[in-house]
Amino acid sequence: MAFDLIIDGVRRQTAAHTDVKNPSTGAVAGRMPMATTQDLDDAIAAAARAFKTWSQTSDAERQAACHAIAAKIEAHAEELARLITAEQGKQLNGLGSRFEVGGTAAWTHATADMQLPVSVLQDNEQGRIELHRKPIGVIGSITPWNWPMLIGSWHIIPAVRTGNTVVIKPSPYTPLSTIRMVELMNEVLPPGVVNVVSGDDALGAALSSHPGIAKMVFTGSTATGRKIMASAAPTLKRITLELGGNDAGVVLPDADPKAIAPDLFWGAFINGGQTCAALKRLYVHDSIYEQVCNELVAFASTVPMGDGLDENNQLGPIQNAMQFKRVVELVEEAKQAGGRILCGGAPLAGNGYFYPITFVADVQEGIRLVDEEQFGPALPIIRYTDVEDAMRRANDNPMGLGGSVWSSDAAKAKVLAQRLECGTAWVNKHGGIQPNAPFGGVKQSGIGVEFSEEGLKEYTTVQTVYC
Ligand code: NAD
């Protein structure tokens, strides 16, 4: 299948392309069109033209369009899932690419159904005051490589639902499913409402600093998030930043190791740990430490990893060479620091960026595997003896995306979970998100939220009308 830019509702071929490779095999999944700065200018100009009419459409019209997009995605679900697996590597089944496509459609329907009605702040003899929400303009979107289609839809759909137009630049590692998704959206939407340009990081910098962009929505690393924020300053662009995390989980002494092991495992290793709000540091009380370690290792042995296109697999490879190298390095450093490898601990032989599920016990803060986001299939398990000490250490990190507390006493765990310095706190689970609940980071994990009416509001400006 050929992939082209989509600008103003039509495919645009580029002179240059870059191969996108399947991380399971190294085979070419497709060729990414390399947009020029002229293509970028044209896409933003098309979105600006489309904004004039799209922003004036009725709420019902935009709602219907979003439902129609979801229906298109559903009709092409298997094609899209296979494309995601081919470029991203994740397996088709379990929490893999079919789950990603299903989530995209479900989220799109849910967002379509949300409303931001005019609210009346005052209506009396002194006068009437209404609060209106208006679209902002052309939204620039930049996405990462871990959940390419789902995250792309999280940027596009609320923007379009509220009357904005979009230029999206997907990650150069995983551009193909986004291009195809935007192509399908263009079967439903008027020309120019959603445009896609693909290319390298420099194209992202050109998009985020472009004066024609009214708001940037970015999901990716904290390092890039800082650059986006800086590039927004000259024209005072609005921003939503969904950045990295280093989520802590605190297992209390009264937790049941066997019962919590599967949820701990998937909390940490959904998408092979390449998930922003995955569990990335596990604090376990000394009294049940070895039991929790043993249960996690036992559960890990039941989860097959391999080529994403193999229907039996429940985990795939690390997505790219850079990330693979990072995981290898962080685990080696942890070993040097005295970390005990409970399972895994070295790359798997053969083609592909396969690194096995790895638990590293007997480590603590001061090494990168604990202090930084690993974004891969290696989890440090940290021993503690005092709950207050564990809470302090869990919070002693610049990131603040998610966190969890695990206990047989859910009420006690909830009190502690609320003390975690993070945007989402879970009790006896980790990482689950829903379209009707806001999601976003505190501290250096981001600015703003996505999902729910709170997320929708981020694509609007307030107009107060005295009438
Ligand atoms: P990344 O920051 O390297 O790249 C993300 C995107 O930014 C890519 O499209 C890239 O081309 C672009 N980019 C790179 N340099 C740029 C620049 N100077 N200006 C503008 N754009 C630029 O991140 P990644 O490696 O693709 O993704 C992994 C990171 O994303 C992890 O830190 C993860 O936690 C984070 N993430 C966060 C969330 C969330 O919701 N908080 C979700 C998924 C991933």
Coordinates of C-alpha atoms and ligand atoms in Angstrom, one line a residue:
M1 CA 0.0 0.0 0.0
A2 CA 1.3 3.5 -0.9
F3 CA 1.1 6.2 1.8
D4 CA 0.9 9.9 0.9
L5 CA 0.3 13.1 2.8
I6 CA -3.3 14.2 3.1
I7 CA -3.7 17.9 2.6
D8 CA -6.9 19.7 1.9
G9 CA -8.7 16.4 1.4
V10 CA -6.5 15.0 -1.3
R11 CA -3.5 12.8 -1.3
R12 CA -0.2 14.5 -2.0
Q13 CA 2.8 12.6 -3.1
T14 CA 6.2 13.5 -1.9
A15 CA 9.6 13.3 -3.7
A16 CA 11.3 11.6 -0.7
H17 CA 10.3 8.7 1.4
T18 CA 11.7 6.8 4.4
D19 CA 11.2 3.1 5.1
V20 CA 9.2 2.2 8.2
K21 CA 10.4 -1.1 9.6
N22 CA 8.6 -3.8 11.5
P23 CA 10.5 -4.1 14.8
S24 CA 9.7 -7.8 15.0
T25 CA 11.4 -8.7 11.8
G26 CA 13.1 -5.7 10.2
A27 CA 10.9 -6.0 7.2
V28 CA 9.6 -2.8 5.5
A29 CA 6.1 -2.1 6.8
G30 CA 5.6 0.7 4.4
R31 CA 7.2 3.9 3.1
M32 CA 6.7 7.2 5.0
P33 CA 6.2 10.3 2.8
M34 CA 8.7 13.0 3.8
A35 CA 6.8 16.3 3.8
T36 CA 8.7 19.5 2.9
T37 CA 8.1 22.8 4.7
Q38 CA 6.0 23.9 1.7
D39 CA 3.8 20.9 2.3
L40 CA 3.5 21.9 6.0
D41 CA 2.6 25.5 5.0
D42 CA 0.0 24.2 2.6
A43 CA -1.5 21.9 5.2
I44 CA -1.8 24.7 7.7
A45 CA -3.3 27.0 5.1
A46 CA -5.8 24.4 4.2
A47 CA -6.7 23.9 7.8
A48 CA -7.1 27.6 8.2
R49 CA -9.5 27.8 5.2
A50 CA -11.5 24.9 6.5
F51 CA -11.7 26.4 10.0
K52 CA -13.8 29.3 8.5
T53 CA -16.7 27.0 7.7
W54 CA -16.1 24.0 10.1
S55 CA -16.1 26.3 13.1
Q56 CA -19.6 27.5 12.1
T57 CA -21.1 24.1 11.7
S58 CA -23.8 23.0 14.2
D59 CA -23.0 20.9 17.2
A60 CA -25.2 18.1 15.8
E61 CA -23.3 18.1 12.5
R62 CA -20.0 17.7 14.2
Q63 CA -21.3 15.0 16.5
A64 CA -22.6 13.1 13.5
A65 CA -19.3 13.5 11.7
C66 CA -17.4 12.0 14.7
H67 CA -19.8 9.0 14.9
A68 CA -19.3 8.5 11.2
I69 CA -15.5 8.5 11.7
A70 CA -15.8 5.9 14.4
A71 CA -17.9 3.8 12.0
K72 CA -15.2 4.1 9.3
I73 CA -12.6 2.9 11.8
E74 CA -14.8 0.0 12.8
A75 CA -15.4 -1.0 9.1
H76 CA -11.6 -1.0 8.6
A77 CA -10.6 -2.4 12.0
E78 CA -8.7 -5.5 10.9
E79 CA -6.7 -3.6 8.2
L80 CA -5.8 -0.9 10.7
A81 CA -4.8 -3.4 13.4
R82 CA -2.5 -5.2 11.0
L83 CA -1.0 -1.9 10.0
I84 CA -0.3 -1.0 13.6
T85 CA 1.3 -4.3 14.3
A86 CA 3.4 -4.1 11.1
E87 CA 4.9 -0.7 12.0
Q88 CA 4.7 -0.6 15.8
G89 CA 5.3 -4.3 16.6
K90 CA 2.7 -4.9 19.2
Q91 CA 0.8 -8.1 19.0
L92 CA -2.7 -8.3 17.4
N93 CA -4.4 -9.9 20.3
G94 CA -4.8 -9.2 24.1
L95 CA -3.9 -5.6 24.8
G96 CA -2.5 -5.2 21.3
S97 CA -3.4 -3.6 18.1
R98 CA -7.0 -4.9 17.8
F99 CA -7.5 -3.5 21.3
E100 CA -6.0 -0.2 20.1
V101 CA -8.3 0.1 17.1
G102 CA -11.3 -0.9 19.2
G103 CA -10.4 1.7 21.8
T104 CA -10.0 4.3 19.1
A105 CA -13.5 3.7 17.8
A106 CA -15.1 3.5 21.3
W107 CA -13.3 6.7 22.4
T108 CA -14.5 8.5 19.2
H109 CA -18.1 7.5 19.8
A110 CA -17.9 8.6 23.5
T111 CA -16.3 11.9 22.6
A112 CA -18.9 12.5 19.9
D113 CA -21.6 12.1 22.5
M114 CA -20.1 14.7 24.9
Q115 CA -21.6 18.2 25.1
L116 CA -20.3 21.6 26.2
P117 CA -23.5 23.5 26.5
V118 CA -23.7 27.3 27.0
S119 CA -23.9 27.9 30.7
V120 CA -25.9 30.8 32.2
L121 CA -23.8 32.5 34.9
Q122 CA -26.5 35.0 35.8
D123 CA -30.0 35.8 34.7
N124 CA -31.7 38.4 36.8
E125 CA -32.8 42.1 36.7
Q126 CA -29.1 43.1 36.6
G127 CA -28.7 41.3 33.4
R128 CA -27.8 38.0 31.8
I129 CA -24.3 36.6 31.5
E130 CA -23.6 33.5 29.4
L131 CA -20.4 31.4 29.1
H132 CA -19.8 30.2 25.6
R133 CA -17.1 27.8 24.4
K134 CA -15.6 28.6 21.0
P135 CA -13.1 26.6 18.9
I136 CA -9.6 28.0 18.9
G137 CA -8.4 27.6 15.3
V138 CA -5.8 25.3 13.6
I139 CA -4.6 22.7 16.1
G140 CA -1.1 21.2 15.6
S141 CA -0.8 17.7 16.8
I142 CA 2.4 15.7 17.4
T143 CA 2.3 12.1 18.5
P144 CA 4.6 9.3 19.8
W145 CA 5.2 5.8 18.6
N146 CA 3.7 3.7 21.4
W147 CA 0.0 3.9 20.7
P148 CA 0.1 5.8 17.4
M149 CA -3.5 5.5 16.3
L150 CA -5.2 5.8 19.7
I151 CA -3.2 8.8 20.7
G152 CA -3.7 10.4 17.3
S153 CA -7.5 10.1 17.7
W154 CA -7.2 11.5 21.2
H155 CA -5.8 14.7 19.6
I156 CA -8.0 14.9 16.5
I157 CA -11.5 13.9 17.7
P158 CA -11.9 16.4 20.5
A159 CA -10.5 19.1 18.3
V160 CA -12.9 18.4 15.5
R161 CA -15.8 17.8 17.8
T162 CA -15.4 21.3 19.2
G163 CA -15.1 23.0 15.7
N164 CA -11.3 23.2 15.2
T165 CA -9.3 21.9 12.3
V166 CA -6.1 19.9 12.6
V167 CA -2.6 19.2 11.2
I168 CA -1.2 16.1 12.7
K169 CA 2.4 14.9 12.5
P170 CA 2.8 11.3 13.6
S171 CA 6.1 9.8 15.0
P172 CA 8.5 8.9 12.2
Y173 CA 8.7 5.4 13.7
T174 CA 4.9 4.8 13.3
P175 CA 3.3 7.2 10.8
L176 CA 1.4 4.7 8.6
S177 CA -1.6 3.9 10.7
T178 CA -2.2 7.6 11.3
I179 CA -2.0 8.4 7.6
R180 CA -4.5 5.7 6.9
M181 CA -6.8 6.9 9.7
V182 CA -6.7 10.4 8.5
E183 CA -7.4 9.2 5.0
L184 CA -10.5 7.4 6.3
M185 CA -11.5 10.6 8.3
N186 CA -11.4 12.5 5.0
E187 CA -14.0 10.2 3.5
V188 CA -16.4 11.8 6.1
L189 CA -15.1 15.3 6.8
P190 CA -14.9 18.3 4.5
P191 CA -11.5 19.0 2.9
G192 CA -8.9 20.6 5.1
V193 CA -10.5 19.7 8.5
V194 CA -7.9 17.0 9.2
N195 CA -4.5 17.0 7.4
V196 CA -1.5 14.8 8.0
V197 CA 2.1 15.6 7.3
S198 CA 4.8 13.1 8.1
G199 CA 8.6 13.5 8.4
D200 CA 11.4 13.6 10.9
D201 CA 11.7 15.5 14.2
A202 CA 12.6 18.7 12.4
L203 CA 9.1 18.8 10.8
G204 CA 7.7 18.6 14.3
A205 CA 9.7 21.6 15.3
A206 CA 8.5 23.5 12.2
L207 CA 4.9 22.6 13.0
S208 CA 5.1 23.6 16.7
S209 CA 6.7 26.9 16.0
H210 CA 4.5 27.8 13.0
P211 CA 2.6 31.1 13.5
G212 CA -0.5 29.6 11.8
I213 CA -1.0 27.1 14.6
A214 CA -3.3 28.4 17.4
K215 CA -2.8 25.5 19.8
M216 CA -0.3 22.6 20.1
V217 CA -1.3 19.2 21.5
F218 CA 1.7 17.0 22.1
T219 CA 2.1 13.5 23.5
G220 CA 5.7 12.4 23.9
S221 CA 8.8 12.8 26.0
T222 CA 9.2 15.5 28.6
A223 CA 12.4 16.6 26.8
T224 CA 10.5 17.3 23.6
G225 CA 7.6 18.8 25.6
R226 CA 9.9 21.5 26.9
K227 CA 10.9 22.4 23.3
I228 CA 7.2 22.6 22.3
M229 CA 6.4 24.8 25.2
A230 CA 9.3 27.1 24.3
S231 CA 8.2 27.2 20.6
A232 CA 4.7 28.1 21.6
A233 CA 5.8 31.3 23.4
P234 CA 6.3 33.7 20.5
T235 CA 2.7 33.5 19.3
L236 CA 1.2 32.5 22.7
K237 CA -0.1 29.2 21.4
R238 CA -2.3 27.3 23.7
I239 CA -0.7 23.9 24.7
T240 CA -1.7 20.6 26.1
L241 CA 1.3 18.4 26.9
E242 CA 1.0 14.7 27.8
L243 CA 4.5 13.8 28.7
G244 CA 6.5 11.0 30.3
G245 CA 5.8 9.3 33.6
N246 CA 7.6 7.3 36.2
D247 CA 4.6 5.8 38.0
A248 CA 5.1 4.3 41.4
G249 CA 3.0 1.4 42.8
V250 CA 3.1 0.9 46.6
V251 CA 2.2 -2.6 47.8
L252 CA 1.0 -2.6 51.4
P253 CA 1.9 -5.4 53.8
D254 CA -1.7 -6.7 53.8
A255 CA -1.9 -7.2 50.0
D256 CA -2.5 -10.7 48.7
P257 CA 0.6 -11.4 46.4
K258 CA -1.1 -14.1 44.3
A259 CA -4.3 -12.1 43.8
I260 CA -2.6 -8.9 42.7
A261 CA 0.1 -10.4 40.5
P262 CA -1.8 -10.4 37.2
D263 CA -2.9 -6.8 37.6
L264 CA 0.5 -5.7 38.7
F265 CA 2.0 -7.4 35.7
W266 CA -0.3 -5.9 33.1
G267 CA -0.1 -2.5 34.9
A268 CA 3.6 -2.6 34.2
F269 CA 3.8 -4.4 30.9
I270 CA 0.9 -3.3 28.8
N271 CA 2.5 -2.8 25.4
G272 CA 5.8 -4.2 26.8
G273 CA 6.0 -1.3 29.3
Q274 CA 6.0 1.3 26.4
T275 CA 3.0 3.1 27.8
C276 CA 3.1 6.5 29.5
A277 CA 1.0 5.5 32.5
A278 CA 2.5 2.1 33.0
L279 CA 3.7 1.1 36.5
K280 CA 7.5 1.8 36.4
R281 CA 8.7 1.6 40.0
L282 CA 7.2 -1.0 42.3
Y283 CA 7.6 -0.5 46.1
V284 CA 6.8 -3.7 48.1
H285 CA 6.7 -4.2 51.8
D286 CA 9.5 -6.3 53.2
S287 CA 7.1 -8.8 54.8
I288 CA 5.7 -10.0 51.4
Y289 CA 8.6 -8.9 49.2
E290 CA 9.7 -12.4 48.1
Q291 CA 6.2 -13.6 47.7
V292 CA 5.3 -10.7 45.4
C293 CA 8.5 -11.3 43.4
N294 CA 7.8 -15.0 43.0
E295 CA 4.2 -14.5 41.9
L296 CA 5.2 -11.9 39.3
V297 CA 7.9 -14.2 37.9
A298 CA 5.4 -17.1 37.8
F299 CA 2.8 -15.0 36.0
A300 CA 5.4 -13.7 33.5
S301 CA 6.3 -17.2 32.5
T302 CA 2.7 -17.6 31.2
V303 CA 2.7 -14.7 28.8
P304 CA 4.1 -15.5 25.3
M305 CA 6.2 -12.8 23.6
G306 CA 7.1 -12.8 19.9
D307 CA 6.2 -11.6 16.4
G308 CA 3.1 -9.4 16.7
L309 CA 1.5 -11.0 13.7
D310 CA 1.5 -14.4 15.5
E311 CA -2.0 -14.8 17.0
N312 CA -0.7 -16.6 20.0
N313 CA 1.5 -13.8 21.3
Q314 CA 0.5 -11.5 24.2
L315 CA 3.6 -9.2 24.0
G316 CA 5.7 -7.9 21.1
P317 CA 9.1 -6.3 20.7
I318 CA 10.5 -3.0 21.8
Q319 CA 9.6 -0.6 19.1
N320 CA 12.9 0.8 18.0
A321 CA 16.7 0.5 18.3
M322 CA 17.1 3.6 20.4
Q323 CA 14.6 2.4 23.0
F324 CA 16.0 -1.1 22.9
K325 CA 19.5 0.1 23.7
R326 CA 18.2 2.2 26.5
V327 CA 16.5 -0.7 28.2
V328 CA 19.6 -2.8 27.8
E329 CA 21.7 -0.1 29.4
L330 CA 19.4 0.6 32.3
V331 CA 19.3 -3.1 33.2
E332 CA 23.0 -3.5 32.9
E333 CA 23.5 -0.4 35.2
A334 CA 21.0 -1.9 37.7
K335 CA 23.0 -5.2 37.7
Q336 CA 26.2 -3.3 38.4
A337 CA 24.5 -1.6 41.3
G338 CA 23.7 -5.0 42.8
G339 CA 20.3 -5.6 41.3
R340 CA 19.1 -9.2 41.4
I341 CA 17.6 -10.3 38.0
L342 CA 14.6 -12.5 38.8
C343 CA 13.9 -13.3 35.2
G344 CA 15.0 -11.9 31.8
G345 CA 17.9 -9.5 32.0
A346 CA 19.4 -9.9 28.6
P347 CA 18.1 -9.4 25.0
L348 CA 16.6 -12.4 23.3
A349 CA 18.5 -14.0 20.4
G350 CA 17.4 -13.6 16.8
N351 CA 15.9 -10.8 14.7
G352 CA 13.9 -8.0 16.1
Y353 CA 14.1 -5.8 19.2
F354 CA 13.0 -8.5 21.6
Y355 CA 13.8 -8.0 25.3
P356 CA 12.2 -10.4 27.8
I357 CA 10.1 -9.4 30.7
T358 CA 12.7 -8.5 33.4
F359 CA 12.2 -8.0 37.1
V360 CA 15.1 -6.4 39.0
A361 CA 15.0 -6.9 42.7
D362 CA 17.0 -5.4 45.5
V363 CA 17.5 -2.0 43.9
Q364 CA 16.7 1.4 45.1
E365 CA 16.8 5.1 44.1
G366 CA 20.1 6.4 42.6
I367 CA 20.1 4.3 39.5
R368 CA 18.4 5.3 36.2
L369 CA 16.1 2.2 36.2
V370 CA 14.4 3.6 39.3
D371 CA 14.9 7.4 38.9
E372 CA 14.0 7.7 35.2
E373 CA 11.4 6.4 32.8
Q374 CA 12.5 3.0 31.3
F375 CA 9.6 2.7 28.8
G376 CA 10.2 -1.0 28.3
P377 CA 9.8 -4.5 29.7
A378 CA 12.0 -4.1 32.8
L379 CA 10.6 -3.3 36.2
P380 CA 12.6 -2.4 39.4
I381 CA 11.1 -3.9 42.6
I382 CA 12.1 -1.9 45.6
R383 CA 11.9 -3.1 49.2
Y384 CA 10.6 -0.9 52.0
T385 CA 9.8 -1.4 55.7
D386 CA 7.8 1.7 56.6
V387 CA 4.8 2.9 54.6
E388 CA 5.4 6.5 55.2
D389 CA 8.9 6.1 53.8
A390 CA 7.6 4.3 50.7
M391 CA 5.1 7.2 50.1
R392 CA 7.9 9.7 50.5
R393 CA 10.1 7.9 48.0
A394 CA 7.2 7.3 45.6
N395 CA 6.6 11.1 45.5
D396 CA 10.2 12.1 45.4
N397 CA 10.4 12.2 41.6
P398 CA 9.9 15.0 39.1
M399 CA 7.2 13.0 37.2
G400 CA 3.6 12.8 38.2
L401 CA 1.5 11.0 35.7
G402 CA -0.1 8.1 37.6
G403 CA 0.4 6.0 40.8
S404 CA -1.2 3.2 42.7
V405 CA -1.6 1.6 46.1
W406 CA -2.3 -2.1 46.6
S407 CA -4.0 -3.6 49.7
S408 CA -6.7 -5.9 50.9
D409 CA -8.2 -2.8 52.6
A410 CA -9.4 -0.7 49.7
A411 CA -10.5 2.2 51.9
K412 CA -7.0 2.5 53.5
A413 CA -5.4 2.3 50.1
K414 CA -7.6 5.0 48.8
V415 CA -6.5 7.4 51.5
L416 CA -2.8 6.7 50.6
A417 CA -3.5 6.8 46.8
Q418 CA -4.9 10.4 47.1
R419 CA -1.6 11.4 48.7
L420 CA 0.4 10.4 45.6
E421 CA 1.6 13.4 43.6
C422 CA 0.1 12.4 40.3
G423 CA -2.8 13.1 37.9
T424 CA -4.4 9.7 38.2
A425 CA -4.3 7.5 41.2
W426 CA -5.5 3.9 41.3
V427 CA -6.4 1.4 44.0
N428 CA -5.5 -2.3 43.3
K429 CA -5.1 -1.5 39.6
H430 CA -2.8 0.6 37.5
G431 CA -3.0 2.2 34.1
G432 CA -6.7 1.9 33.2
I433 CA -8.2 5.0 31.6
Q434 CA -11.6 5.8 30.2
P435 CA -13.1 8.5 27.9
N436 CA -15.3 9.9 30.6
A437 CA -12.5 10.5 33.1
P438 CA -9.9 13.3 32.8
F439 CA -6.3 12.1 32.3
G440 CA -3.1 14.2 32.5
G441 CA 0.1 14.7 34.4
V442 CA 1.2 16.9 37.3
K443 CA 4.7 18.2 37.9
Q444 CA 6.9 17.5 34.8
S445 CA 4.5 14.9 33.3
G446 CA 2.5 17.5 31.5
I447 CA 0.1 20.4 31.3
G448 CA -3.6 20.1 30.9
V449 CA -5.8 17.0 30.6
E450 CA -7.4 14.9 27.9
F451 CA -10.7 13.0 27.9
S452 CA -14.1 13.9 29.3
E453 CA -15.7 17.3 29.2
E454 CA -12.6 18.6 30.9
G455 CA -10.4 17.5 28.0
L456 CA -12.9 18.8 25.4
K457 CA -12.7 22.3 27.1
E458 CA -9.0 22.4 26.3
Y459 CA -9.9 22.7 22.6
T460 CA -12.0 25.8 23.3
T461 CA -11.6 29.4 24.4
V462 CA -14.1 31.0 26.8
Q463 CA -16.3 33.8 25.6
T464 CA -18.3 35.6 28.2
V465 CA -21.4 37.2 26.8
Y466 CA -23.2 40.0 28.6
C467 CA -26.6 40.1 27.0
Ligands
NAD1 P1 9.5 11.9 21.6 O1 9.3 13.1 22.4 O2 10.9 11.5 21.2 O3 8.8 12.1 20.2 C1 7.4 12.4 20.1 C2 7.1 13.2 18.9 O4 7.8 14.4 18.9 C3 7.5 12.5 17.6 O5 6.5 12.7 16.6 C4 8.8 13.3 17.2 O6 9.0 13.3 15.8 C5 8.4 14.7 17.7 N1 9.6 15.5 18.0 C6 10.8 15.2 18.3 N2 11.6 16.3 18.5 C7 10.8 17.4 18.3 C8 10.9 18.8 18.4 N3 12.1 19.3 18.7 N4 9.9 19.6 18.1 C9 8.7 19.1 17.8 N5 8.4 17.7 17.7 C10 9.5 16.9 17.9 O7 8.7 10.8 22.3 P2 8.6 9.2 21.9 O8 9.9 8.6 22.1 O9 8.0 9.1 20.5 O10 7.5 8.7 22.9 C11 7.9 8.2 24.2 C12 7.5 9.2 25.2 O11 6.2 9.6 25.1 C13 7.7 8.6 26.6 O12 8.3 9.6 27.5 C14 6.2 8.5 27.1 O13 6.0 8.5 28.5 C15 5.6 9.6 26.4 N6 4.1 9.4 26.3 C16 3.3 10.1 27.1 C17 1.9 9.8 27.1 C18 1.0 10.6 27.9 O14 -0.2 10.6 27.7 N7 1.4 11.3 29.0 C19 1.4 8.9 26.2 C20 2.3 8.2 25.4 C21 3.7 8.4 25.5

